[in-house]
Amino acid sequence: MRSHLCNRCGSCVGLSEGKIVFEDRTGDYRPVIKSPINNELAEVLWEACPGKYFDFKRYRSVFYSQTPHFHEFTGPYYRIGIGYAQNPETRLKAASGGIISAILIWLLQKKFIDGAVVLSMSDKEPWLTEPIIATTPEQILAAAQSKYIISSVNEILPQITTFDGKLAYVGLPGQIQSIRKLQAIGHPSVKNIAFVFGPFYGNTLHFSSVNSFLRTYGERDHTQINRLFFRHGEWPGNMRVELKSGRVIQLKKFHANYLIPFHILRNSLYCTDLANEFTDISGGDAWAPVYEERGKGFSMIISRTAKGDQILEQMISEGALSFEPITEEESIVMHSHGYDFKKRGAFIRIQFRKWLGKSVPDYGYIIRDFAFSRYLMEIVISSLFILLGTKVARWLVERLPPTLIGGLFEKTRNVWKKSTYAIKRKNLKQ
Ligand SMILES: Cc1cc2nc3c(=O)[nH]c(=O)nc-3n(C[C@H](O)[C@H](O)[C@H](O)COP(=O)(O)OP(=O)(O)OC[C@H]3O[C@@H](n4cnc5c(N)ncnc54)[C@H](O)[C@@H]3O)c2cc1C
């Protein structure tokens, strides 16, 4: 809980019957033990916790033994493609191509589920997120789009337990790893979960990113936020804050990415799952100039289980989803930057932690023996994260106009991506 291994999935809070709570959600956002935990509960919490231990190979054999294809980067899969929701409203309101929301709405309308666990923005505190069980298409759509601040979907386990009906569940890799661990031991809290979906996951940010964003525009009080979006408008969308005063602040998503190195949740750096490998279907952005130029919203879609693939098949044949198959190799090249960050960088960073005598996660697999240049690159990346995460660096960046720093960040990132192109793609497909 106190190390960087905690990804804030929320399972310990959800399962603890009020004994563990999240404190300071706009600060460090840690689970805190409020009253004594007996051994029996402690054992369940430890088993449910994905932070220290999640054996990829073991859980693959539990949930994906029938899945025909596998790559260490993409995880197990039936098929991979690029697509989008055919319903224009869903596509526009969503983060990328709207496939996750479209699938949830389709399952609900076909009565395959009675509700969907999604991450909404809070009504009471609209600057924070809140997991809910959506039982209408309107609620699913209202909870669409990616939220890039720390969120704890599994806090909602008590409501999932008592829900009367079948549920689809949407979560980030760490949250899903915990759900899979609970399913593997047949825990009653997850018995209603019939389908598991989730977005790709690069990183998430502390709430300080929102405060910092506000400060660059001369606003000091996040409680004045009326509505907060991270991917508002046409793909790839905008970070947008609507204040109670009526003021609207908006910055292109690619420019708002400048917040990442200043406010990244350290656990993101030790997570080795980009493509949300333990879902039935996962979806990411289709990052490629050919799609980015067109706007509108395109997703990469990966079906991973027989039931996930059947959903895809039926939705495509009914005209609810557009889907163009791509090869494993094409999908890896499209996300080479992300796979490099997660499947190489994370293992190197874990190794660095180990050398420093700090606790490290055990994923049941290790990828190693990268080129020397990749280790050097990681020293630069990790040093930047440490340097830019300091109070001084954050203070300095808030003095610059966000459009300037955002534009600068985007350009630097593109130069960096090009100059490290060869290192990142080396042996990527093997
Ligand atoms: C923190 C984060 C990091 C990401 N990093 C990458 C990346 O590096 N590369 C990439 O290609 N794609 C990344 N994505 C995925 C991408 O932003 C889209 O979510 C994905 O393409 C699905 O798009 P969609 O239009 O189908 O989703 P939508 O139809 O908009 O549905 C998204 C669903 O995800 C849920 N959700 C949103 N945020 C969270 C959250 N923080 N925790 C749990 N559930 C959530 C919503 O409630 C909704 O049900 C990231 C997403 C998140 C949330």
PDB file of C-alpha atoms and ligand atoms in Angstrom, residues 83-85 90-91 93-104 116-121 129-130 132 139-153 169-173 175 197-205 230-231 235 253 268 274 276 282-287 297-301 334-335 337-338 341-342 413, ligand 1:
ATOM      1  CA  GLY A  83     -12.684  -0.251 -36.227  1.00  0.00           C
ATOM      2  CA  TYR A  84     -15.266   2.030 -34.771  1.00  0.00           C
ATOM      3  CA  ALA A  85     -18.864   2.148 -33.540  1.00  0.00           C
ATOM      4  CA  THR A  90     -21.292   6.776 -29.674  1.00  0.00           C
ATOM      5  CA  ARG A  91     -18.216   7.322 -31.820  1.00  0.00           C
ATOM      6  CA  LYS A  93     -18.806  10.842 -27.414  1.00  0.00           C
ATOM      7  CA  ALA A  94     -16.172   8.134 -26.850  1.00  0.00           C
ATOM      8  CA  ALA A  95     -12.404   8.284 -26.438  1.00  0.00           C
ATOM      9  CA  SER A  96     -11.349   6.619 -29.694  1.00  0.00           C
ATOM     10  CA  GLY A  97     -13.714   4.666 -31.987  1.00  0.00           C
ATOM     11  CA  GLY A  98     -16.309   4.118 -29.281  1.00  0.00           C
ATOM     12  CA  ILE A  99     -16.022   0.349 -29.439  1.00  0.00           C
ATOM     13  CA  ILE A 100     -16.112  -0.265 -25.689  1.00  0.00           C
ATOM     14  CA  SER A 101     -19.262   1.808 -25.191  1.00  0.00           C
ATOM     15  CA  ALA A 102     -20.846   0.302 -28.330  1.00  0.00           C
ATOM     16  CA  ILE A 103     -20.215  -3.239 -27.062  1.00  0.00           C
ATOM     17  CA  LEU A 104     -21.700  -2.427 -23.646  1.00  0.00           C
ATOM     18  CA  ALA A 116     -22.147  -2.433 -16.905  1.00  0.00           C
ATOM     19  CA  VAL A 117     -19.470  -1.378 -14.455  1.00  0.00           C
ATOM     20  CA  VAL A 118     -18.023   1.808 -15.928  1.00  0.00           C
ATOM     21  CA  LEU A 119     -16.049   4.792 -14.702  1.00  0.00           C
ATOM     22  CA  SER A 120     -18.069   7.972 -14.624  1.00  0.00           C
ATOM     23  CA  MET A 121     -17.231  11.476 -13.428  1.00  0.00           C
ATOM     24  CA  THR A 129     -14.094   9.912 -11.053  1.00  0.00           C
ATOM     25  CA  GLU A 130     -16.561   7.406  -9.667  1.00  0.00           C
ATOM     26  CA  ILE A 132     -20.946   3.108 -11.283  1.00  0.00           C
ATOM     27  CA  GLN A 139     -25.463   6.133 -18.526  1.00  0.00           C
ATOM     28  CA  ILE A 140     -22.939   4.105 -20.533  1.00  0.00           C
ATOM     29  CA  LEU A 141     -22.460   6.966 -22.980  1.00  0.00           C
ATOM     30  CA  ALA A 142     -22.185   9.517 -20.183  1.00  0.00           C
ATOM     31  CA  ALA A 143     -19.314   7.435 -18.744  1.00  0.00           C
ATOM     32  CA  ALA A 144     -17.493   7.064 -22.094  1.00  0.00           C
ATOM     33  CA  GLN A 145     -14.040   8.575 -22.729  1.00  0.00           C
ATOM     34  CA  SER A 146     -10.756   7.899 -20.989  1.00  0.00           C
ATOM     35  CA  LYS A 147     -10.063   9.343 -17.581  1.00  0.00           C
ATOM     36  CA  TYR A 148      -6.396   9.977 -17.048  1.00  0.00           C
ATOM     37  CA  ILE A 149      -6.406  10.528 -13.295  1.00  0.00           C
ATOM     38  CA  ILE A 150      -6.015   7.809 -10.649  1.00  0.00           C
ATOM     39  CA  SER A 151      -9.303   5.937 -10.339  1.00  0.00           C
ATOM     40  CA  SER A 152     -10.280   2.881  -8.330  1.00  0.00           C
ATOM     41  CA  VAL A 153     -12.960   0.924 -10.149  1.00  0.00           C
ATOM     42  CA  TYR A 169     -16.980  -4.912 -16.284  1.00  0.00           C
ATOM     43  CA  VAL A 170     -14.628  -2.276 -17.734  1.00  0.00           C
ATOM     44  CA  GLY A 171     -11.252  -1.609 -16.155  1.00  0.00           C
ATOM     45  CA  LEU A 172      -7.554  -0.918 -16.576  1.00  0.00           C
ATOM     46  CA  PRO A 173      -5.072  -3.839 -16.587  1.00  0.00           C
ATOM     47  CA  GLN A 175      -7.946  -3.537 -11.927  1.00  0.00           C
ATOM     48  CA  PHE A 197     -13.476  -5.304 -21.287  1.00  0.00           C
ATOM     49  CA  GLY A 198     -10.862  -2.622 -21.039  1.00  0.00           C
ATOM     50  CA  PRO A 199      -8.809   0.084 -22.690  1.00  0.00           C
ATOM     51  CA  PHE A 200      -5.114  -0.151 -23.511  1.00  0.00           C
ATOM     52  CA  TYR A 201      -3.075   1.437 -20.763  1.00  0.00           C
ATOM     53  CA  GLY A 202       0.035   3.590 -21.119  1.00  0.00           C
ATOM     54  CA  ASN A 203      -0.064   5.500 -17.851  1.00  0.00           C
ATOM     55  CA  THR A 204      -2.240   7.419 -15.448  1.00  0.00           C
ATOM     56  CA  LEU A 205      -1.680  10.677 -13.610  1.00  0.00           C
ATOM     57  CA  PHE A 230      -9.944  14.270 -20.898  1.00  0.00           C
ATOM     58  CA  ARG A 231     -10.946  13.413 -24.478  1.00  0.00           C
ATOM     59  CA  TRP A 235     -10.768  12.129 -31.828  1.00  0.00           C
ATOM     60  CA  LYS A 253      -5.026  15.990 -26.074  1.00  0.00           C
ATOM     61  CA  SER A 268       2.424   3.003 -14.370  1.00  0.00           C
ATOM     62  CA  LEU A 274      -0.255  -2.250 -22.490  1.00  0.00           C
ATOM     63  CA  ASN A 276      -5.134  -5.101 -21.405  1.00  0.00           C
ATOM     64  CA  SER A 282      -9.659  -4.759 -25.345  1.00  0.00           C
ATOM     65  CA  GLY A 283      -9.352  -1.528 -27.308  1.00  0.00           C
ATOM     66  CA  GLY A 284      -6.769   1.158 -27.853  1.00  0.00           C
ATOM     67  CA  ASP A 285      -6.258   4.173 -30.079  1.00  0.00           C
ATOM     68  CA  ALA A 286      -5.401   3.376 -33.691  1.00  0.00           C
ATOM     69  CA  TRP A 287      -2.335   5.594 -33.683  1.00  0.00           C
ATOM     70  CA  GLY A 297     -12.193   8.135 -34.103  1.00  0.00           C
ATOM     71  CA  PHE A 298     -10.529   4.801 -34.790  1.00  0.00           C
ATOM     72  CA  SER A 299      -9.791   2.015 -32.327  1.00  0.00           C
ATOM     73  CA  MET A 300      -7.565  -0.981 -32.326  1.00  0.00           C
ATOM     74  CA  ILE A 301      -9.722  -3.928 -31.276  1.00  0.00           C
ATOM     75  CA  MET A 334       1.335   0.593 -34.685  1.00  0.00           C
ATOM     76  CA  HIS A 335       1.956   0.547 -30.914  1.00  0.00           C
ATOM     77  CA  HIS A 337       6.225   3.052 -28.772  1.00  0.00           C
ATOM     78  CA  GLY A 338       3.811   1.729 -26.128  1.00  0.00           C
ATOM     79  CA  PHE A 341       7.611   1.385 -22.895  1.00  0.00           C
ATOM     80  CA  LYS A 342       5.787  -1.535 -21.256  1.00  0.00           C
ATOM     81  CA  ARG A 413       8.288  13.808 -28.331  1.00  0.00           C
TER      82      ARG A 413
HETATM   83  C1  LIG B   1      -5.553   5.804 -18.160  1.00  0.00           C
HETATM   84  C2  LIG B   1      -5.617   5.397 -19.610  1.00  0.00           C
HETATM   85  C3  LIG B   1      -4.452   5.281 -20.367  1.00  0.00           C
HETATM   86  C4  LIG B   1      -4.518   4.904 -21.714  1.00  0.00           C
HETATM   87  N1  LIG B   1      -3.357   4.763 -22.441  1.00  0.00           N
HETATM   88  C5  LIG B   1      -3.418   4.384 -23.748  1.00  0.00           C
HETATM   89  C6  LIG B   1      -2.245   4.227 -24.524  1.00  0.00           C
HETATM   90  O1  LIG B   1      -1.136   4.441 -24.048  1.00  0.00           O
HETATM   91  N2  LIG B   1      -2.364   3.827 -25.828  1.00  0.00           N
HETATM   92  C7  LIG B   1      -3.593   3.584 -26.383  1.00  0.00           C
HETATM   93  O2  LIG B   1      -3.656   3.219 -27.557  1.00  0.00           O
HETATM   94  N3  LIG B   1      -4.716   3.713 -25.669  1.00  0.00           N
HETATM   95  C8  LIG B   1      -4.667   4.098 -24.362  1.00  0.00           C
HETATM   96  N4  LIG B   1      -5.817   4.222 -23.633  1.00  0.00           N
HETATM   97  C9  LIG B   1      -7.077   3.782 -24.232  1.00  0.00           C
HETATM   98  C10 LIG B   1      -7.795   4.823 -25.046  1.00  0.00           C
HETATM   99  O3  LIG B   1      -7.697   6.083 -24.419  1.00  0.00           O
HETATM  100  C11 LIG B   1      -9.299   4.446 -25.160  1.00  0.00           C
HETATM  101  O4  LIG B   1      -9.841   4.273 -23.879  1.00  0.00           O
HETATM  102  C12 LIG B   1      -9.490   3.166 -25.905  1.00  0.00           C
HETATM  103  O5  LIG B   1      -8.991   3.319 -27.205  1.00  0.00           O
HETATM  104  C13 LIG B   1     -10.970   2.756 -25.959  1.00  0.00           C
HETATM  105  O6  LIG B   1     -11.643   3.701 -26.709  1.00  0.00           O
HETATM  106  P1  LIG B   1     -13.211   3.605 -26.928  1.00  0.00           P
HETATM  107  O7  LIG B   1     -13.621   4.781 -27.740  1.00  0.00           O
HETATM  108  O8  LIG B   1     -13.565   2.246 -27.391  1.00  0.00           O
HETATM  109  O9  LIG B   1     -13.710   3.743 -25.415  1.00  0.00           O
HETATM  110  P2  LIG B   1     -15.044   4.421 -24.851  1.00  0.00           P
HETATM  111  O10 LIG B   1     -16.214   3.959 -25.658  1.00  0.00           O
HETATM  112  O11 LIG B   1     -14.819   5.858 -24.653  1.00  0.00           O
HETATM  113  O12 LIG B   1     -15.120   3.682 -23.456  1.00  0.00           O
HETATM  114  C14 LIG B   1     -14.090   3.786 -22.520  1.00  0.00           C
HETATM  115  C15 LIG B   1     -14.521   2.964 -21.323  1.00  0.00           C
HETATM  116  O13 LIG B   1     -13.429   2.915 -20.415  1.00  0.00           O
HETATM  117  C16 LIG B   1     -13.867   3.355 -19.124  1.00  0.00           C
HETATM  118  N5  LIG B   1     -12.752   4.088 -18.521  1.00  0.00           N
HETATM  119  C17 LIG B   1     -12.277   5.284 -18.905  1.00  0.00           C
HETATM  120  N6  LIG B   1     -11.224   5.636 -18.149  1.00  0.00           N
HETATM  121  C18 LIG B   1     -11.050   4.650 -17.262  1.00  0.00           C
HETATM  122  C19 LIG B   1     -10.136   4.433 -16.200  1.00  0.00           C
HETATM  123  N7  LIG B   1      -9.184   5.333 -15.889  1.00  0.00           N
HETATM  124  N8  LIG B   1     -10.233   3.308 -15.468  1.00  0.00           N
HETATM  125  C20 LIG B   1     -11.189   2.389 -15.762  1.00  0.00           C
HETATM  126  N9  LIG B   1     -12.092   2.530 -16.760  1.00  0.00           N
HETATM  127  C21 LIG B   1     -12.014   3.639 -17.496  1.00  0.00           C
HETATM  128  C22 LIG B   1     -15.071   4.227 -19.381  1.00  0.00           C
HETATM  129  O14 LIG B   1     -15.945   4.245 -18.284  1.00  0.00           O
HETATM  130  C23 LIG B   1     -15.707   3.580 -20.612  1.00  0.00           C
HETATM  131  O15 LIG B   1     -16.586   2.560 -20.250  1.00  0.00           O
HETATM  132  C24 LIG B   1      -5.784   4.636 -22.301  1.00  0.00           C
HETATM  133  C25 LIG B   1      -6.941   4.775 -21.536  1.00  0.00           C
HETATM  134  C26 LIG B   1      -6.865   5.140 -20.201  1.00  0.00           C
HETATM  135  C27 LIG B   1      -8.132   5.261 -19.399  1.00  0.00           C
END
